[in-house]
Short mmCIF file of C-alpha atoms and ligand atoms in Angstrom, two decimals:
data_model
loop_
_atom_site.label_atom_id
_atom_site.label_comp_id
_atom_site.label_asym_id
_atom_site.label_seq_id
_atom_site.Cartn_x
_atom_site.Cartn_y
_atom_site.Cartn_z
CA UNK A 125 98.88 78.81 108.52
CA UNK A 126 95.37 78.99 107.12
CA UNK A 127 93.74 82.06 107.25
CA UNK A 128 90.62 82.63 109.16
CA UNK A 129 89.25 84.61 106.74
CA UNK A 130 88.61 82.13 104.56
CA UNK A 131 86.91 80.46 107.19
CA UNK A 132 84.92 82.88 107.71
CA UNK A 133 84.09 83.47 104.49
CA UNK A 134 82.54 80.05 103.81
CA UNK A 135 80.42 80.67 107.03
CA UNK A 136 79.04 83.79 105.70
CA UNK A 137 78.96 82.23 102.19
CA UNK A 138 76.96 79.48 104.25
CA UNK A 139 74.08 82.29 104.46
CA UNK A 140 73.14 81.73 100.84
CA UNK A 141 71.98 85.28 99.81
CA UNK A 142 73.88 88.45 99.11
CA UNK A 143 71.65 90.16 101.00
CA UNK A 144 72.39 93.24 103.72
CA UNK A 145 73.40 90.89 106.54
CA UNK A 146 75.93 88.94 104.23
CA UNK A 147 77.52 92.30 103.50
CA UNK A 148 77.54 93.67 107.23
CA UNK A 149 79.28 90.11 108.35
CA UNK A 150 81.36 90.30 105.39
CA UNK A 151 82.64 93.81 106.24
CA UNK A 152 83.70 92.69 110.18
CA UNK A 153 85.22 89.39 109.02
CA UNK A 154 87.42 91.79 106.95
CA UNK A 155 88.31 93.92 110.19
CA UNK A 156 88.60 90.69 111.84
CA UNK A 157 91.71 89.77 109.13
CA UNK A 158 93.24 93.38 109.86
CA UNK A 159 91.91 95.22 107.10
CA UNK A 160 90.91 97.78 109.31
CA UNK A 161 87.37 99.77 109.92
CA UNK A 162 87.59 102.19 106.59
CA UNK A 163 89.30 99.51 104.19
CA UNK A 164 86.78 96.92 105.27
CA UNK A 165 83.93 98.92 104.61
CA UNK A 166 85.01 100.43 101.21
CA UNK A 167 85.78 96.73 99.88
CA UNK A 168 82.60 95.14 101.12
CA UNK A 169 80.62 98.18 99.78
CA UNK A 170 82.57 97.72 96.23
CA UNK A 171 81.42 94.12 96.51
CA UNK A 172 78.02 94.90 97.28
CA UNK A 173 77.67 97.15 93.99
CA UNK A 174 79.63 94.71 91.36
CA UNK A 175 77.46 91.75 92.97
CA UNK A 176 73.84 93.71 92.71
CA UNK A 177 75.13 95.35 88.75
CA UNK A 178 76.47 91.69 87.26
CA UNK A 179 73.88 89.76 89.58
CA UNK A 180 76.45 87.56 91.20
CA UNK A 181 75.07 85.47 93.82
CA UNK A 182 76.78 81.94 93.82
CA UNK A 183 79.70 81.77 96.26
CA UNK A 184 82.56 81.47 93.81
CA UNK A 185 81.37 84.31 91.78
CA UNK A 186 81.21 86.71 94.99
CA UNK A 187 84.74 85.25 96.26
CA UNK A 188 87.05 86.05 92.84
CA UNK A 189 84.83 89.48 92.49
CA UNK A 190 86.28 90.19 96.12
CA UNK A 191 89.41 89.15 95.10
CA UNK A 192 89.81 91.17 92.00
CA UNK A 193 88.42 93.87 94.51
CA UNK A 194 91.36 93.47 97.09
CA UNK A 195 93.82 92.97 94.40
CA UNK A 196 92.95 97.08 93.22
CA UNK A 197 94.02 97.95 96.28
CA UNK A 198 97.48 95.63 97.25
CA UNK A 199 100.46 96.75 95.51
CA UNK A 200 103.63 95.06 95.27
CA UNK A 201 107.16 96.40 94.13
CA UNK A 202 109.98 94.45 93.01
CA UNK A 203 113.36 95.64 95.09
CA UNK A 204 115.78 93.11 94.15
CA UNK A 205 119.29 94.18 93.64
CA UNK A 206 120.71 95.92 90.55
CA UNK A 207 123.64 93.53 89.31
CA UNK A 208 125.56 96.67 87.81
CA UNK A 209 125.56 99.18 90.70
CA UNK A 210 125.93 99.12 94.32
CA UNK A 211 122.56 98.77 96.05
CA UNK A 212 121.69 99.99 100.05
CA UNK A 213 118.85 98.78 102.23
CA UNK A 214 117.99 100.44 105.13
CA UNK A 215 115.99 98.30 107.19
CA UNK A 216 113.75 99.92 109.08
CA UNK A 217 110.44 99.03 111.71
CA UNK A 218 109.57 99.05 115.60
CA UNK A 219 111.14 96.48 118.34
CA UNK A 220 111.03 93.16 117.64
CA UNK A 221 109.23 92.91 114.40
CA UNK A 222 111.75 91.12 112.88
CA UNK A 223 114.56 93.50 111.07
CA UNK A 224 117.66 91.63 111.98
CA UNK A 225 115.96 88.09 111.26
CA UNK A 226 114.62 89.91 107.87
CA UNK A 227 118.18 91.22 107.00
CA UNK A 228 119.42 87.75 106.79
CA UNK A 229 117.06 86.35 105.16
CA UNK A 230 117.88 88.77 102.91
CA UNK A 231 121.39 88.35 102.74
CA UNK A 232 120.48 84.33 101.69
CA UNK A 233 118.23 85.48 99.16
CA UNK A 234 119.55 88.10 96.77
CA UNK A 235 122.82 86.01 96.89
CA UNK A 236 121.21 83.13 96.19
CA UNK A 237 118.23 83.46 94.31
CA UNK A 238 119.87 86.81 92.71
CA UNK A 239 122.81 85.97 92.21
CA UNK A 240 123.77 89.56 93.66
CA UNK A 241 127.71 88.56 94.90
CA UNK A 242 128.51 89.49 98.09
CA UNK A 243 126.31 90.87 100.62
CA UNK A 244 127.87 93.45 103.49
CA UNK A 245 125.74 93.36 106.94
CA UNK A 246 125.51 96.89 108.78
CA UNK A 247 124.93 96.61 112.21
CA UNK A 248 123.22 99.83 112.31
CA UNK A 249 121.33 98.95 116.02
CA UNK A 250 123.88 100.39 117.89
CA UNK A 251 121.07 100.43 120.81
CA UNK A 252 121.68 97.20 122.37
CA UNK A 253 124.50 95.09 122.26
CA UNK A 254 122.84 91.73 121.74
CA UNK A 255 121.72 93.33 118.53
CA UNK A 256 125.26 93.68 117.27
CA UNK A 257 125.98 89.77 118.68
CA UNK A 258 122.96 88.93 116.72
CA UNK A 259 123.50 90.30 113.87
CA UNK A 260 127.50 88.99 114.14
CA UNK A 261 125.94 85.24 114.58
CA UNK A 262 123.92 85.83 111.17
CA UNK A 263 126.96 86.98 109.42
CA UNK A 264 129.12 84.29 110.46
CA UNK A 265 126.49 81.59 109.08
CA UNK A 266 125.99 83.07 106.11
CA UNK A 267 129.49 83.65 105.56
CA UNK A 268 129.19 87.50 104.62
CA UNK A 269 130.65 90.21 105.80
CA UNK A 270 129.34 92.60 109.32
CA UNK A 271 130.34 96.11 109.72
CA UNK A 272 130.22 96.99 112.91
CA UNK A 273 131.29 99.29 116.16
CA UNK A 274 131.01 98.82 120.04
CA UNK A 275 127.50 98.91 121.24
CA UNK A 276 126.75 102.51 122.22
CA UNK A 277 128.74 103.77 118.53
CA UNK A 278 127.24 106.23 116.27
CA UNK A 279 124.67 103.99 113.36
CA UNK A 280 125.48 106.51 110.77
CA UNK A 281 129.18 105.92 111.22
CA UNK A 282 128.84 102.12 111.04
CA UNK A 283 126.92 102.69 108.07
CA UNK A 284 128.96 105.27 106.38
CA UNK A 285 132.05 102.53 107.07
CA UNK A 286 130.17 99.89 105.52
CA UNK A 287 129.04 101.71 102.45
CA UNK A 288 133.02 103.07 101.86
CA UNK A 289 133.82 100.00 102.45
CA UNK A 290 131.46 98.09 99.72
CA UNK A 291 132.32 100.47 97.65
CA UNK A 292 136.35 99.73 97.76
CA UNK A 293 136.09 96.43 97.58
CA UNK A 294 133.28 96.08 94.82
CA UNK A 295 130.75 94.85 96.94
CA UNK A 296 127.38 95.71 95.35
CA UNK A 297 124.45 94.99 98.13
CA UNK A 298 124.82 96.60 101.63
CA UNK A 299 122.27 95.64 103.98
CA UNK A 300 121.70 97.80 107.12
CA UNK A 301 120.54 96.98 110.71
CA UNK A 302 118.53 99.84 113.08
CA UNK A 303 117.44 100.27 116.22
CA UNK A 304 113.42 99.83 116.45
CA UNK A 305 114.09 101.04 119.89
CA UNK A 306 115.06 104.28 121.24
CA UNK A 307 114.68 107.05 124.42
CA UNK A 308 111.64 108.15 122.34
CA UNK A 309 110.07 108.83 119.35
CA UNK A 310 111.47 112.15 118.30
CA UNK A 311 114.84 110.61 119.17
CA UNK A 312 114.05 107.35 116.80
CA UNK A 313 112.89 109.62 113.87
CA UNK A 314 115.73 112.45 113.82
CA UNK A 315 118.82 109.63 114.09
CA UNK A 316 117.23 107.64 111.18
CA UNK A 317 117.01 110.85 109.13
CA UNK A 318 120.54 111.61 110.34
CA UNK A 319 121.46 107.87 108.79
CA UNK A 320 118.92 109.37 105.61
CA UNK A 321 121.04 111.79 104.92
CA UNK A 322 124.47 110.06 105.38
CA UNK A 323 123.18 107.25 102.65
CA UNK A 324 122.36 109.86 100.37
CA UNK A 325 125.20 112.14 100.91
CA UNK A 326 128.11 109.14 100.67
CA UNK A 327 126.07 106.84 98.02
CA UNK A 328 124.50 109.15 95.87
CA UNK A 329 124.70 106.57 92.98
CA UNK A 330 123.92 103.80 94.24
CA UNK A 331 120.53 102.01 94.18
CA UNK A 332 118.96 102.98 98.15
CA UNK A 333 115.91 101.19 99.32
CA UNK A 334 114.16 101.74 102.68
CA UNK A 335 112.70 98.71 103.19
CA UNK A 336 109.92 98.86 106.65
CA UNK A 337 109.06 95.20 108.50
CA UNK A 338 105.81 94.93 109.72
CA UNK A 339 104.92 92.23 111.92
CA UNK A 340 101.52 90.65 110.25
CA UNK A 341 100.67 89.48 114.19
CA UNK A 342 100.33 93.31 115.45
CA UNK A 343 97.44 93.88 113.84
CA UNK A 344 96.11 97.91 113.18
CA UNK A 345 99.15 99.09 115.07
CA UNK A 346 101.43 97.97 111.85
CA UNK A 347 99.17 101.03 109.82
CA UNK A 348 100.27 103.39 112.23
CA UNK A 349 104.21 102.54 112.37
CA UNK A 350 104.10 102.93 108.45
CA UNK A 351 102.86 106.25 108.64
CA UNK A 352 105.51 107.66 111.42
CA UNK A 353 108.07 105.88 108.83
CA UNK A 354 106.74 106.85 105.52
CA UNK A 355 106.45 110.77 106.68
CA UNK A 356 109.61 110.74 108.73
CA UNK A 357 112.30 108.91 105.86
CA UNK A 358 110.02 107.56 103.49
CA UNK A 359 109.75 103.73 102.68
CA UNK A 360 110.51 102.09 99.12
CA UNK A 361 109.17 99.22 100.33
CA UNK A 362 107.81 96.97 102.94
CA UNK A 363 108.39 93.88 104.19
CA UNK A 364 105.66 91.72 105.78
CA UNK A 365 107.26 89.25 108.21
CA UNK A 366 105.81 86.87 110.79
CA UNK A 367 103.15 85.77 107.81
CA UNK A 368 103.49 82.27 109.31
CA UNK A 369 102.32 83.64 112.57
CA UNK A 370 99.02 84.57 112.39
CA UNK A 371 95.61 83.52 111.12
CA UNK A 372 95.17 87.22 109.87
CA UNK A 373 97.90 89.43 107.52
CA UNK A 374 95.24 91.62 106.03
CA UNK A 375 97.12 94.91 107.69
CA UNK A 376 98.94 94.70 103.94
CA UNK A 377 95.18 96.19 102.55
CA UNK A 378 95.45 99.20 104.64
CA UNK A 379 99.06 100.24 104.11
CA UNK A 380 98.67 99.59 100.33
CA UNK A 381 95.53 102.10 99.87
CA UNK A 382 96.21 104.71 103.05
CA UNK A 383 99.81 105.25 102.35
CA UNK A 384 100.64 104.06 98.40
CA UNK A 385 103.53 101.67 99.77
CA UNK A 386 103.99 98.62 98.29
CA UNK A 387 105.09 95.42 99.49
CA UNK A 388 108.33 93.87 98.76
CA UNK A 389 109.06 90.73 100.20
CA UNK A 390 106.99 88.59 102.73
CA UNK A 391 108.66 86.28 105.60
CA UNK A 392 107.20 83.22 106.65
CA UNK A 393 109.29 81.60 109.36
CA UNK A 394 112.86 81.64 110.92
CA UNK A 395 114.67 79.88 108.49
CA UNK A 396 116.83 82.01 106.15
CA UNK A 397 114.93 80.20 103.06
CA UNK A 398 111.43 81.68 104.66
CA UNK A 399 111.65 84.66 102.24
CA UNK A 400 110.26 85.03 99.15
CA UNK A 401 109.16 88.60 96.89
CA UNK A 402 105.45 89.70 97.79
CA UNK A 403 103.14 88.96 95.12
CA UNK A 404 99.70 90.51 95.35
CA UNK A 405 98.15 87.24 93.39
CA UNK A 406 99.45 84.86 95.58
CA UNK A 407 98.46 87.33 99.01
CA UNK A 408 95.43 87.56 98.23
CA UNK A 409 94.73 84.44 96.59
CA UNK A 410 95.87 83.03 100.04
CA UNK A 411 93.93 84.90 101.97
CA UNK A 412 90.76 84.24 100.69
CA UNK A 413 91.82 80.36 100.15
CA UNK A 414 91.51 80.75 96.52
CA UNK A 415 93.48 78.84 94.10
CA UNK A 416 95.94 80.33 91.66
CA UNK A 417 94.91 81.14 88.29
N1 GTP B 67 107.69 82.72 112.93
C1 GTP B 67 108.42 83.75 112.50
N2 GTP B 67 109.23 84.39 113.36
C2 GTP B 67 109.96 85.42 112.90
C3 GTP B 67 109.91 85.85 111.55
N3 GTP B 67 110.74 86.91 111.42
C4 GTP B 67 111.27 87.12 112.64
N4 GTP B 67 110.82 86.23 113.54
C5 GTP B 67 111.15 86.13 114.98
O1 GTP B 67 110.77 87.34 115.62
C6 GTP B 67 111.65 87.63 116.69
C7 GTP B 67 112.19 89.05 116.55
O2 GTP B 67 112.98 89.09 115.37
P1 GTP B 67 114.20 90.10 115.20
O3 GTP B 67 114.72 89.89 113.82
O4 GTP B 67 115.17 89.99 116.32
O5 GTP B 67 113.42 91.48 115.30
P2 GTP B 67 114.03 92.96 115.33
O6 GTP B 67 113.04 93.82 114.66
O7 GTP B 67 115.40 92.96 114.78
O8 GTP B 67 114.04 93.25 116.90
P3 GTP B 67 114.84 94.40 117.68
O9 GTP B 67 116.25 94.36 117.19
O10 GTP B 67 114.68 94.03 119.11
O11 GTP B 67 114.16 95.69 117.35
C8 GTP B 67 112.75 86.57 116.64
O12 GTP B 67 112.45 85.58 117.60
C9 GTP B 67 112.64 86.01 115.23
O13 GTP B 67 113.07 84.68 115.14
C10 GTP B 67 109.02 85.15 110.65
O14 GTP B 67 108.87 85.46 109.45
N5 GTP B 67 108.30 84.12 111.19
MG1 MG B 68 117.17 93.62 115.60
#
């Protein structure tokens, strides 16, 4: 999906000059994209002084200083598997923003494109049933193996059986499902540090990654989920799914600079191939419409 940034870009570009109502258009186009209000101002302030020190005023100067602007702030993290030891991803993120769908993806990718071996699903969303059957259906096509309880079952235990399990049978990449849904917040937070603590406690030595999903479509809301996640269990990693959703994305911008977390893989559609490792060249590069270089 194009990205109406760029759009709007080359109507504000359209203006001609760099002068004070370029800048003040600039900065709510980049609130428009989900940079949010403090980001947006801070870049399109930054602009404002490189363009006005090195006189930049033709429209592809100003667009690759904003993108060497935007790429200070995005961070990316590679969190692909460790061949030689036995690597755990807790996947973690709010209803519906795409864990279970991002967990398979997974699955396809690091033993595909990684070459990790076999892959061992957790179905950690004890919550709901269908999550389990959902989870089960992803397993089966993929042909890798589920750990998992009745519906109702304690997540730590499914994930302390899948771990003990890996680890017997020389499995090296556990992937683990969670409920984005519970009675309430308090609730949500103290059972994932519960599961925090079990990881830890039964695979000290292993690789352990907390990967977050945020859902590019929700917009300012996916700032405030990282938060609650990064102070309750802290997060390795995130995940950006839904890219292929929206005309927007820029909530990455915010979560890079307020919270230091980096993003690790982006999804762009249902397909278990839509998954590929974030790179902050090619984000931002596709958010402004800017060709690689
Ligand atoms: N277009 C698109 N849809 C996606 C992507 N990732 C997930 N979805 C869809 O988003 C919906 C929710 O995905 P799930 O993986 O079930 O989300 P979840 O976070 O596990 O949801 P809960 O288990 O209810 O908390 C499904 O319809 C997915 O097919 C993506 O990258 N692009
Ligand atoms: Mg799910």
């Amino acid at each position: 999906m194009k990205k109406g940034l760029s759009a709007r870009l080359k109507q504000i570009f359209g203006i001609g000059v760099a002068d004070d109502e370029f800048f003040e258009e600039l900065e709510d186009s980049l609130v428009e994209a989900d940079l949010g209000a403090s980001a947006a101002m801070e870049v399109s302030q930054e602009l404002r002084a490189v363009a006005k020190r090195a006189r930049l005023d033709s429209e592809v100067a100003l667009r690759h200083a904003l993108r060497d602007i935007l790429l200070k702030y995005v961070k990316s993290t590679d969190l692909s598997p460790d061949q030689e030891r036995l690597n755990v991803y807790l996947v973690l993120g709010v209803n519906g923003v795409g864990k279970t769908t991002t967990i398979a993806k997974l699955a396809h990718y690091f033993q595909h494109a990684c070459r990790s071996g076999p892959v061992v699903l957790a179905a950690g969303d004890t919550f709901r049933a269908a999550a389990i059957d959902q989870l089960a259906v992803h397993a089966e096509r993929l042909a890798v193996r589920l750990v998992r309880q009745a519906q109702g079952g304690d997540p730590g235990a499914v994930i302390y059986d899948a771990l003990q399990s890996a680890v017997s049978r020389g499995e090296r990449v556990v992937l683990a499902d969670t409920a984005g849904r519970m009675h309430n917040k308090a609730h949500l937070v103290a059972e994932l540090q519960k599961i925090d603590r079990i990881v830890k406690g039964r695979a000290a030595d292993a690789v352990y990654r907390k990967l977050l999903v945020i859902d590019a479509t929700t917009g300012q809301n996916g700032l405030r989920q990282a938060e609650i996640f990064h102070e309750s269990v802290g997060v390795d990693g995130a995940v950006l799914a839904k890219y292929d959703s929206t005309a927007k994305g820029g909530i990455v911008v915010p979560i890079c600079r307020t919270l230091g977390v980096p993003f690790a893989f982006v999804g762009s559609g249902e397909r278990y191939e839509d998954l590929r490792p974030f790179d902050a060249a090619t984000y931002v590069n596709d958010l402004l419409s800017l060709q690689e270089q």
